[in-house]
mmCIF file of N, CA and C in Angstrom:
data_model
loop_
_atom_site.group_PDB
_atom_site.id
_atom_site.type_symbol
_atom_site.label_atom_id
_atom_site.label_comp_id
_atom_site.label_asym_id
_atom_site.label_seq_id
_atom_site.Cartn_x
_atom_site.Cartn_y
_atom_site.Cartn_z
ATOM 1 N N GLN A 138 0.843 -1.200 0.000
ATOM 2 C CA GLN A 138 0.000 0.000 0.000
ATOM 3 C C GLN A 138 0.872 1.242 0.000
ATOM 4 N N VAL A 139 0.466 2.254 -0.746
ATOM 5 C CA VAL A 139 1.247 3.482 -0.814
ATOM 6 C C VAL A 139 0.819 4.440 0.279
ATOM 7 N N GLN A 140 1.700 5.358 0.605
ATOM 8 C CA GLN A 140 1.385 6.498 1.453
ATOM 9 C C GLN A 140 1.540 7.750 0.607
ATOM 10 N N LEU A 141 0.667 8.731 0.838
ATOM 11 C CA LEU A 141 0.587 9.896 -0.033
ATOM 12 C C LEU A 141 0.781 11.183 0.755
ATOM 13 N N VAL A 142 1.559 12.113 0.178
ATOM 14 C CA VAL A 142 1.789 13.406 0.803
ATOM 15 C C VAL A 142 1.624 14.492 -0.258
ATOM 16 N N GLU A 143 0.647 15.383 -0.038
ATOM 17 C CA GLU A 143 0.401 16.475 -0.967
ATOM 18 C C GLU A 143 1.219 17.708 -0.584
ATOM 19 N N SER A 144 1.487 18.534 -1.582
ATOM 20 C CA SER A 144 2.144 19.814 -1.359
ATOM 21 C C SER A 144 1.775 20.754 -2.499
ATOM 22 N N GLY A 145 2.107 22.036 -2.314
ATOM 23 C CA GLY A 145 1.909 23.004 -3.386
ATOM 24 C C GLY A 145 0.729 23.928 -3.217
ATOM 25 N N GLY A 146 -0.059 23.726 -2.169
ATOM 26 C CA GLY A 146 -1.186 24.620 -1.944
ATOM 27 C C GLY A 146 -0.734 25.999 -1.494
ATOM 28 N N GLY A 147 -1.683 26.928 -1.444
ATOM 29 C CA GLY A 147 -1.359 28.272 -0.998
ATOM 30 C C GLY A 147 -2.458 29.254 -1.317
ATOM 31 N N LEU A 148 -2.123 30.526 -1.165
ATOM 32 C CA LEU A 148 -3.052 31.625 -1.438
ATOM 33 C C LEU A 148 -2.694 32.247 -2.783
ATOM 34 N N VAL A 149 -3.688 32.393 -3.647
ATOM 35 C CA VAL A 149 -3.459 32.962 -4.970
ATOM 36 C C VAL A 149 -4.648 33.828 -5.354
ATOM 37 N N GLN A 150 -4.396 34.835 -6.171
ATOM 38 C CA GLN A 150 -5.489 35.690 -6.643
ATOM 39 C C GLN A 150 -6.257 34.995 -7.770
ATOM 40 N N ALA A 151 -7.490 35.379 -7.923
ATOM 41 C CA ALA A 151 -8.298 34.845 -9.017
ATOM 42 C C ALA A 151 -7.583 35.076 -10.348
ATOM 43 N N GLY A 152 -7.608 34.058 -11.176
ATOM 44 C CA GLY A 152 -6.908 34.109 -12.450
ATOM 45 C C GLY A 152 -5.499 33.550 -12.402
ATOM 46 N N GLY A 153 -5.010 33.313 -11.204
ATOM 47 C CA GLY A 153 -3.668 32.797 -11.040
ATOM 48 C C GLY A 153 -3.588 31.285 -11.191
ATOM 49 N N SER A 154 -2.390 30.763 -10.927
ATOM 50 C CA SER A 154 -2.134 29.335 -11.102
ATOM 51 C C SER A 154 -1.426 28.751 -9.891
ATOM 52 N N LEU A 155 -1.644 27.474 -9.684
ATOM 53 C CA LEU A 155 -0.917 26.695 -8.693
ATOM 54 C C LEU A 155 -0.688 25.302 -9.266
ATOM 55 N N ARG A 156 0.374 24.666 -8.806
ATOM 56 C CA ARG A 156 0.636 23.279 -9.174
ATOM 57 C C ARG A 156 0.739 22.449 -7.905
ATOM 58 N N LEU A 157 -0.186 21.521 -7.742
ATOM 59 C CA LEU A 157 -0.162 20.618 -6.608
ATOM 60 C C LEU A 157 0.625 19.365 -6.963
ATOM 61 N N SER A 158 1.332 18.848 -5.987
ATOM 62 C CA SER A 158 2.058 17.593 -6.143
ATOM 63 C C SER A 158 1.590 16.605 -5.083
ATOM 64 N N CYS A 159 1.664 15.344 -5.417
ATOM 65 C CA CYS A 159 1.339 14.279 -4.479
ATOM 66 C C CYS A 159 2.423 13.219 -4.622
ATOM 67 N N ALA A 160 3.254 13.111 -3.596
ATOM 68 C CA ALA A 160 4.349 12.156 -3.615
ATOM 69 C C ALA A 160 3.927 10.878 -2.909
ATOM 70 N N ALA A 161 4.216 9.761 -3.553
ATOM 71 C CA ALA A 161 3.837 8.459 -3.014
ATOM 72 C C ALA A 161 5.056 7.670 -2.591
ATOM 73 N N SER A 162 4.926 6.990 -1.482
ATOM 74 C CA SER A 162 5.988 6.076 -1.048
ATOM 75 C C SER A 162 5.639 4.671 -1.504
ATOM 76 N N GLY A 163 6.612 3.787 -1.493
ATOM 77 C CA GLY A 163 6.348 2.405 -1.873
ATOM 78 C C GLY A 163 6.701 2.133 -3.324
ATOM 79 N N HIS A 164 6.672 0.851 -3.680
ATOM 80 C CA HIS A 164 7.125 0.431 -5.004
ATOM 81 C C HIS A 164 5.981 0.100 -5.949
ATOM 82 N N THR A 165 4.750 0.374 -5.541
ATOM 83 C CA THR A 165 3.619 -0.045 -6.359
ATOM 84 C C THR A 165 2.826 1.118 -6.915
ATOM 85 N N PHE A 166 3.396 2.321 -6.864
ATOM 86 C CA PHE A 166 2.676 3.522 -7.305
ATOM 87 C C PHE A 166 2.132 3.361 -8.713
ATOM 88 N N SER A 167 2.922 2.776 -9.606
ATOM 89 C CA SER A 167 2.524 2.679 -11.009
ATOM 90 C C SER A 167 1.342 1.740 -11.228
ATOM 91 N N ARG A 168 0.925 1.019 -10.214
ATOM 92 C CA ARG A 168 -0.227 0.123 -10.340
ATOM 93 C C ARG A 168 -1.550 0.830 -10.027
ATOM 94 N N TYR A 169 -1.462 2.058 -9.503
ATOM 95 C CA TYR A 169 -2.649 2.753 -9.032
ATOM 96 C C TYR A 169 -3.136 3.806 -10.023
ATOM 97 N N ASN A 170 -4.442 3.858 -10.211
ATOM 98 C CA ASN A 170 -5.052 5.061 -10.759
ATOM 99 C C ASN A 170 -5.028 6.107 -9.649
ATOM 100 N N MET A 171 -4.747 7.355 -10.016
ATOM 101 C CA MET A 171 -4.598 8.400 -8.999
ATOM 102 C C MET A 171 -5.623 9.509 -9.220
ATOM 103 N N GLY A 172 -6.282 9.892 -8.139
ATOM 104 C CA GLY A 172 -7.313 10.919 -8.227
ATOM 105 C C GLY A 172 -7.004 12.118 -7.352
ATOM 106 N N TRP A 173 -7.605 13.244 -7.718
ATOM 107 C CA TRP A 173 -7.616 14.442 -6.888
ATOM 108 C C TRP A 173 -9.074 14.743 -6.518
ATOM 109 N N PHE A 174 -9.292 15.030 -5.245
ATOM 110 C CA PHE A 174 -10.584 15.442 -4.727
ATOM 111 C C PHE A 174 -10.388 16.765 -3.999
ATOM 112 N N ARG A 175 -11.494 17.436 -3.715
ATOM 113 C CA ARG A 175 -11.403 18.664 -2.928
ATOM 114 C C ARG A 175 -12.614 18.776 -2.014
ATOM 115 N N GLN A 176 -12.417 19.500 -0.924
ATOM 116 C CA GLN A 176 -13.491 19.696 0.048
ATOM 117 C C GLN A 176 -13.464 21.127 0.545
ATOM 118 N N ALA A 177 -14.536 21.842 0.253
ATOM 119 C CA ALA A 177 -14.700 23.211 0.740
ATOM 120 C C ALA A 177 -15.405 23.170 2.096
ATOM 121 N N PRO A 178 -15.238 24.205 2.917
ATOM 122 C CA PRO A 178 -15.889 24.230 4.226
ATOM 123 C C PRO A 178 -17.394 24.038 4.110
ATOM 124 N N GLY A 179 -17.920 23.113 4.904
ATOM 125 C CA GLY A 179 -19.355 22.879 4.920
ATOM 126 C C GLY A 179 -19.889 22.074 3.757
ATOM 127 N N LYS A 180 -18.989 21.592 2.899
ATOM 128 C CA LYS A 180 -19.420 20.823 1.728
ATOM 129 C C LYS A 180 -18.794 19.426 1.750
ATOM 130 N N GLU A 181 -19.392 18.533 0.974
ATOM 131 C CA GLU A 181 -18.846 17.197 0.863
ATOM 132 C C GLU A 181 -17.597 17.196 -0.017
ATOM 133 N N ARG A 182 -16.761 16.202 0.205
ATOM 134 C CA ARG A 182 -15.582 16.043 -0.627
ATOM 135 C C ARG A 182 -16.031 15.633 -2.032
ATOM 136 N N GLU A 183 -15.503 16.341 -3.033
ATOM 137 C CA GLU A 183 -15.926 16.069 -4.403
ATOM 138 C C GLU A 183 -14.755 15.688 -5.289
ATOM 139 N N PHE A 184 -15.085 14.878 -6.291
ATOM 140 C CA PHE A 184 -14.102 14.472 -7.288
ATOM 141 C C PHE A 184 -13.677 15.667 -8.139
ATOM 142 N N VAL A 185 -12.375 15.724 -8.462
ATOM 143 C CA VAL A 185 -11.858 16.768 -9.339
ATOM 144 C C VAL A 185 -11.296 16.166 -10.629
ATOM 145 N N ALA A 186 -10.399 15.183 -10.485
ATOM 146 C CA ALA A 186 -9.744 14.610 -11.667
ATOM 147 C C ALA A 186 -9.149 13.258 -11.294
ATOM 148 N N VAL A 187 -8.949 12.421 -12.310
ATOM 149 C CA VAL A 187 -8.300 11.131 -12.110
ATOM 150 C C VAL A 187 -7.453 10.818 -13.340
ATOM 151 N N ILE A 188 -6.365 10.081 -13.112
ATOM 152 C CA ILE A 188 -5.489 9.666 -14.197
ATOM 153 C C ILE A 188 -5.219 8.173 -14.059
ATOM 154 N N SER A 189 -5.204 7.486 -15.170
ATOM 155 C CA SER A 189 -4.966 6.046 -15.150
ATOM 156 C C SER A 189 -3.536 5.728 -14.743
ATOM 157 N N TRP A 190 -3.305 4.464 -14.384
ATOM 158 C CA TRP A 190 -2.006 4.033 -13.882
ATOM 159 C C TRP A 190 -0.886 4.325 -14.870
ATOM 160 N N ASP A 191 -1.210 4.273 -16.184
ATOM 161 C CA ASP A 191 -0.188 4.481 -17.208
ATOM 162 C C ASP A 191 -0.168 5.910 -17.744
ATOM 163 N N GLY A 192 -1.000 6.775 -17.182
ATOM 164 C CA GLY A 192 -1.004 8.167 -17.591
ATOM 165 C C GLY A 192 -1.713 8.452 -18.902
ATOM 166 N N VAL A 193 -2.356 7.452 -19.475
ATOM 167 C CA VAL A 193 -2.951 7.605 -20.802
ATOM 168 C C VAL A 193 -4.339 8.245 -20.736
ATOM 169 N N THR A 194 -5.117 7.882 -19.725
ATOM 170 C CA THR A 194 -6.515 8.304 -19.671
ATOM 171 C C THR A 194 -6.759 9.220 -18.481
ATOM 172 N N THR A 195 -7.516 10.275 -18.704
ATOM 173 C CA THR A 195 -7.864 11.208 -17.632
ATOM 174 C C THR A 195 -9.355 11.531 -17.678
ATOM 175 N N LEU A 196 -9.882 11.906 -16.524
ATOM 176 C CA LEU A 196 -11.258 12.386 -16.396
ATOM 177 C C LEU A 196 -11.243 13.626 -15.517
ATOM 178 N N TYR A 197 -12.174 14.539 -15.797
ATOM 179 C CA TYR A 197 -12.271 15.771 -14.999
ATOM 180 C C TYR A 197 -13.727 16.072 -14.686
ATOM 181 N N ILE A 198 -13.931 16.726 -13.556
ATOM 182 C CA ILE A 198 -15.241 17.290 -13.296
ATOM 183 C C ILE A 198 -15.442 18.465 -14.256
ATOM 184 N N ASP A 199 -16.680 18.698 -14.651
ATOM 185 C CA ASP A 199 -16.955 19.709 -15.676
ATOM 186 C C ASP A 199 -16.432 21.093 -15.297
ATOM 187 N N SER A 200 -16.508 21.435 -14.026
ATOM 188 C CA SER A 200 -16.174 22.793 -13.609
ATOM 189 C C SER A 200 -14.684 23.114 -13.720
ATOM 190 N N VAL A 201 -13.834 22.114 -13.881
ATOM 191 C CA VAL A 201 -12.392 22.376 -13.985
ATOM 192 C C VAL A 201 -11.821 21.997 -15.346
ATOM 193 N N ARG A 202 -12.610 21.323 -16.164
ATOM 194 C CA ARG A 202 -12.099 20.890 -17.468
ATOM 195 C C ARG A 202 -11.678 22.098 -18.292
ATOM 196 N N GLY A 203 -10.481 22.027 -18.850
ATOM 197 C CA GLY A 203 -9.928 23.133 -19.622
ATOM 198 C C GLY A 203 -9.089 24.090 -18.787
ATOM 199 N N ARG A 204 -9.219 23.988 -17.459
ATOM 200 C CA ARG A 204 -8.416 24.855 -16.574
ATOM 201 C C ARG A 204 -7.387 24.046 -15.771
ATOM 202 N N PHE A 205 -7.749 22.828 -15.399
ATOM 203 C CA PHE A 205 -6.877 21.964 -14.610
ATOM 204 C C PHE A 205 -6.345 20.838 -15.487
ATOM 205 N N THR A 206 -5.113 20.406 -15.179
ATOM 206 C CA THR A 206 -4.517 19.270 -15.881
ATOM 207 C C THR A 206 -3.884 18.325 -14.877
ATOM 208 N N ILE A 207 -4.291 17.075 -14.916
ATOM 209 C CA ILE A 207 -3.693 16.052 -14.062
ATOM 210 C C ILE A 207 -2.632 15.315 -14.869
ATOM 211 N N SER A 208 -1.512 15.019 -14.224
ATOM 212 C CA SER A 208 -0.438 14.276 -14.886
ATOM 213 C C SER A 208 0.296 13.462 -13.836
ATOM 214 N N ARG A 209 1.174 12.574 -14.290
ATOM 215 C CA ARG A 209 1.922 11.757 -13.338
ATOM 216 C C ARG A 209 3.292 11.435 -13.911
ATOM 217 N N ASP A 210 4.215 11.172 -13.005
ATOM 218 C CA ASP A 210 5.555 10.723 -13.361
ATOM 219 C C ASP A 210 5.827 9.483 -12.525
ATOM 220 N N ASN A 211 5.670 8.325 -13.118
ATOM 221 C CA ASN A 211 5.831 7.079 -12.362
ATOM 222 C C ASN A 211 7.266 6.855 -11.911
ATOM 223 N N ALA A 212 8.213 7.424 -12.627
ATOM 224 C CA ALA A 212 9.612 7.292 -12.204
ATOM 225 C C ALA A 212 9.872 8.058 -10.914
ATOM 226 N N LYS A 213 9.082 9.103 -10.682
ATOM 227 C CA LYS A 213 9.231 9.914 -9.477
ATOM 228 C C LYS A 213 8.153 9.625 -8.446
ATOM 229 N N ASN A 214 7.282 8.661 -8.736
ATOM 230 C CA ASN A 214 6.191 8.325 -7.805
ATOM 231 C C ASN A 214 5.365 9.561 -7.436
ATOM 232 N N THR A 215 5.046 10.374 -8.409
ATOM 233 C CA THR A 215 4.369 11.630 -8.132
ATOM 234 C C THR A 215 3.251 11.881 -9.143
ATOM 235 N N VAL A 216 2.147 12.408 -8.634
ATOM 236 C CA VAL A 216 1.048 12.868 -9.474
ATOM 237 C C VAL A 216 0.880 14.366 -9.242
ATOM 238 N N TYR A 217 0.505 15.067 -10.299
ATOM 239 C CA TYR A 217 0.410 16.517 -10.251
ATOM 240 C C TYR A 217 -0.992 16.985 -10.627
ATOM 241 N N LEU A 218 -1.332 18.173 -10.153
ATOM 242 C CA LEU A 218 -2.544 18.840 -10.605
ATOM 243 C C LEU A 218 -2.175 20.293 -10.902
ATOM 244 N N GLN A 219 -2.067 20.610 -12.179
ATOM 245 C CA GLN A 219 -1.800 21.979 -12.605
ATOM 246 C C GLN A 219 -3.128 22.709 -12.681
ATOM 247 N N MET A 220 -3.241 23.792 -11.934
ATOM 248 C CA MET A 220 -4.494 24.532 -11.856
ATOM 249 C C MET A 220 -4.274 25.943 -12.391
ATOM 250 N N ASN A 221 -4.923 26.261 -13.488
ATOM 251 C CA ASN A 221 -4.827 27.581 -14.107
ATOM 252 C C ASN A 221 -6.178 28.293 -14.034
ATOM 253 N N SER A 222 -6.150 29.592 -14.265
ATOM 254 C CA SER A 222 -7.376 30.399 -14.271
ATOM 255 C C SER A 222 -8.218 30.115 -13.034
ATOM 256 N N LEU A 223 -7.579 30.136 -11.892
ATOM 257 C CA LEU A 223 -8.269 29.782 -10.648
ATOM 258 C C LEU A 223 -9.363 30.779 -10.322
ATOM 259 N N LYS A 224 -10.409 30.253 -9.713
ATOM 260 C CA LYS A 224 -11.575 31.043 -9.324
ATOM 261 C C LYS A 224 -11.782 30.920 -7.823
ATOM 262 N N PRO A 225 -12.448 31.888 -7.206
ATOM 263 C CA PRO A 225 -12.712 31.779 -5.755
ATOM 264 C C PRO A 225 -13.440 30.490 -5.390
ATOM 265 N N GLU A 226 -14.285 29.995 -6.271
ATOM 266 C CA GLU A 226 -15.007 28.753 -5.977
ATOM 267 C C GLU A 226 -14.121 27.512 -6.017
ATOM 268 N N ASP A 227 -12.867 27.657 -6.422
ATOM 269 C CA ASP A 227 -11.915 26.549 -6.352
ATOM 270 C C ASP A 227 -11.296 26.427 -4.960
ATOM 271 N N THR A 228 -11.577 27.375 -4.086
ATOM 272 C CA THR A 228 -11.039 27.342 -2.727
ATOM 273 C C THR A 228 -11.509 26.090 -1.998
ATOM 274 N N ALA A 229 -10.546 25.308 -1.493
ATOM 275 C CA ALA A 229 -10.861 24.041 -0.833
ATOM 276 C C ALA A 229 -9.565 23.401 -0.347
ATOM 277 N N ALA A 230 -9.711 22.386 0.478
ATOM 278 C CA ALA A 230 -8.601 21.485 0.762
ATOM 279 C C ALA A 230 -8.583 20.445 -0.345
ATOM 280 N N TYR A 231 -7.411 20.232 -0.927
ATOM 281 C CA TYR A 231 -7.268 19.289 -2.044
ATOM 282 C C TYR A 231 -6.550 18.035 -1.555
ATOM 283 N N TYR A 232 -7.109 16.886 -1.926
ATOM 284 C CA TYR A 232 -6.588 15.600 -1.501
ATOM 285 C C TYR A 232 -6.261 14.730 -2.714
ATOM 286 N N CYS A 233 -5.135 14.031 -2.649
ATOM 287 C CA CYS A 233 -4.903 13.005 -3.657
ATOM 288 C C CYS A 233 -5.253 11.649 -3.054
ATOM 289 N N ALA A 234 -5.574 10.712 -3.927
ATOM 290 C CA ALA A 234 -6.006 9.397 -3.483
ATOM 291 C C ALA A 234 -5.615 8.350 -4.516
ATOM 292 N N ALA A 235 -5.429 7.123 -4.039
ATOM 293 C CA ALA A 235 -4.980 6.021 -4.888
ATOM 294 C C ALA A 235 -6.061 4.950 -4.973
ATOM 295 N N ASP A 236 -6.217 4.405 -6.170
ATOM 296 C CA ASP A 236 -7.260 3.404 -6.433
ATOM 297 C C ASP A 236 -6.665 2.283 -7.274
ATOM 298 N N ARG A 237 -6.803 1.043 -6.819
ATOM 299 C CA ARG A 237 -6.262 -0.096 -7.546
ATOM 300 C C ARG A 237 -7.286 -0.741 -8.471
ATOM 301 N N GLY A 238 -8.427 -0.089 -8.644
ATOM 302 C CA GLY A 238 -9.446 -0.652 -9.509
ATOM 303 C C GLY A 238 -9.029 -0.664 -10.972
ATOM 304 N N LEU A 239 -9.722 -1.462 -11.768
ATOM 305 C CA LEU A 239 -9.417 -1.585 -13.183
ATOM 306 C C LEU A 239 -9.912 -0.374 -13.981
ATOM 307 N N LEU A 240 -11.007 0.232 -13.509
ATOM 308 C CA LEU A 240 -11.603 1.345 -14.232
ATOM 309 C C LEU A 240 -11.394 2.642 -13.455
ATOM 310 N N LEU A 241 -11.314 3.755 -14.159
ATOM 311 C CA LEU A 241 -11.197 5.045 -13.489
ATOM 312 C C LEU A 241 -12.475 5.330 -12.720
ATOM 313 N N SER A 242 -12.311 5.843 -11.501
ATOM 314 C CA SER A 242 -13.463 6.074 -10.642
ATOM 315 C C SER A 242 -13.537 7.534 -10.214
ATOM 316 N N THR A 243 -14.770 8.017 -10.078
ATOM 317 C CA THR A 243 -15.022 9.347 -9.522
ATOM 318 C C THR A 243 -15.617 9.252 -8.129
ATOM 319 N N LYS A 244 -15.702 8.029 -7.581
ATOM 320 C CA LYS A 244 -16.373 7.780 -6.301
ATOM 321 C C LYS A 244 -15.367 7.687 -5.160
ATOM 322 N N ARG A 245 -15.601 8.468 -4.113
ATOM 323 C CA ARG A 245 -14.676 8.490 -2.978
ATOM 324 C C ARG A 245 -14.449 7.112 -2.377
ATOM 325 N N HIS A 246 -15.506 6.331 -2.225
ATOM 326 C CA HIS A 246 -15.402 5.070 -1.492
ATOM 327 C C HIS A 246 -14.578 4.033 -2.244
ATOM 328 N N GLU A 247 -14.278 4.270 -3.504
ATOM 329 C CA GLU A 247 -13.504 3.305 -4.275
ATOM 330 C C GLU A 247 -12.005 3.562 -4.180
ATOM 331 N N TYR A 248 -11.611 4.591 -3.480
ATOM 332 C CA TYR A 248 -10.195 4.904 -3.319
ATOM 333 C C TYR A 248 -9.676 4.314 -2.012
ATOM 334 N N ASP A 249 -8.496 3.673 -2.097
ATOM 335 C CA ASP A 249 -7.970 2.913 -0.972
ATOM 336 C C ASP A 249 -7.178 3.760 0.004
ATOM 337 N N THR A 250 -6.448 4.725 -0.506
ATOM 338 C CA THR A 250 -5.490 5.472 0.296
ATOM 339 C C THR A 250 -5.612 6.951 -0.002
ATOM 340 N N TRP A 251 -5.505 7.771 1.050
ATOM 341 C CA TRP A 251 -5.659 9.221 0.933
ATOM 342 C C TRP A 251 -4.471 9.943 1.555
ATOM 343 N N GLY A 252 -4.142 11.093 1.008
ATOM 344 C CA GLY A 252 -3.181 11.978 1.626
ATOM 345 C C GLY A 252 -3.857 12.847 2.677
ATOM 346 N N GLN A 253 -3.055 13.721 3.287
ATOM 347 C CA GLN A 253 -3.570 14.543 4.384
ATOM 348 C C GLN A 253 -4.204 15.838 3.894
ATOM 349 N N GLY A 254 -3.985 16.176 2.634
ATOM 350 C CA GLY A 254 -4.598 17.364 2.040
ATOM 351 C C GLY A 254 -3.682 18.574 2.048
ATOM 352 N N THR A 255 -3.937 19.474 1.102
ATOM 353 C CA THR A 255 -3.240 20.750 1.038
ATOM 354 C C THR A 255 -4.257 21.828 0.705
ATOM 355 N N GLN A 256 -4.173 22.961 1.395
ATOM 356 C CA GLN A 256 -5.186 24.002 1.266
ATOM 357 C C GLN A 256 -4.896 24.917 0.079
ATOM 358 N N VAL A 257 -5.921 25.167 -0.707
ATOM 359 C CA VAL A 257 -5.866 26.130 -1.805
ATOM 360 C C VAL A 257 -6.892 27.217 -1.525
ATOM 361 N N THR A 258 -6.450 28.468 -1.491
ATOM 362 C CA THR A 258 -7.340 29.596 -1.259
ATOM 363 C C THR A 258 -7.186 30.584 -2.403
ATOM 364 N N VAL A 259 -8.298 30.892 -3.064
ATOM 365 C CA VAL A 259 -8.291 31.808 -4.200
ATOM 366 C C VAL A 259 -9.055 33.056 -3.795
ATOM 367 N N SER A 260 -8.363 34.183 -3.803
ATOM 368 C CA SER A 260 -8.997 35.452 -3.416
ATOM 369 C C SER A 260 -9.559 36.163 -4.645
ATOM 370 N N SER A 261 -10.639 36.886 -4.429
ATOM 371 C CA SER A 261 -11.281 37.596 -5.549
ATOM 372 C C SER A 261 -10.713 38.987 -5.728
#
């Protein structure tokens, strides 16, 4: 099982960019589909993006498609979330998660392992 540590969050003005990283420990990172979720205060944790184990296939929630890009480097055991054109409604704690399922999932309960989260705050 992998362990996950996110980094790269911070405070940014609307229209700005941030790049989140999620570093995984262990030797099985390349076997996992990797997802990013986010949780705003008072709201449920929601799916943002997922990338297949081989980096070929990605899915995004509609509200971030065209602004966010998920990618991974299996040699570095790291998954990234490049966030451009940020909006105040993107403000949330962002979590990466690992899933050993065969198909890409947008469902929280299908992810086996979670990081501790990194805060993203977008000011207007």
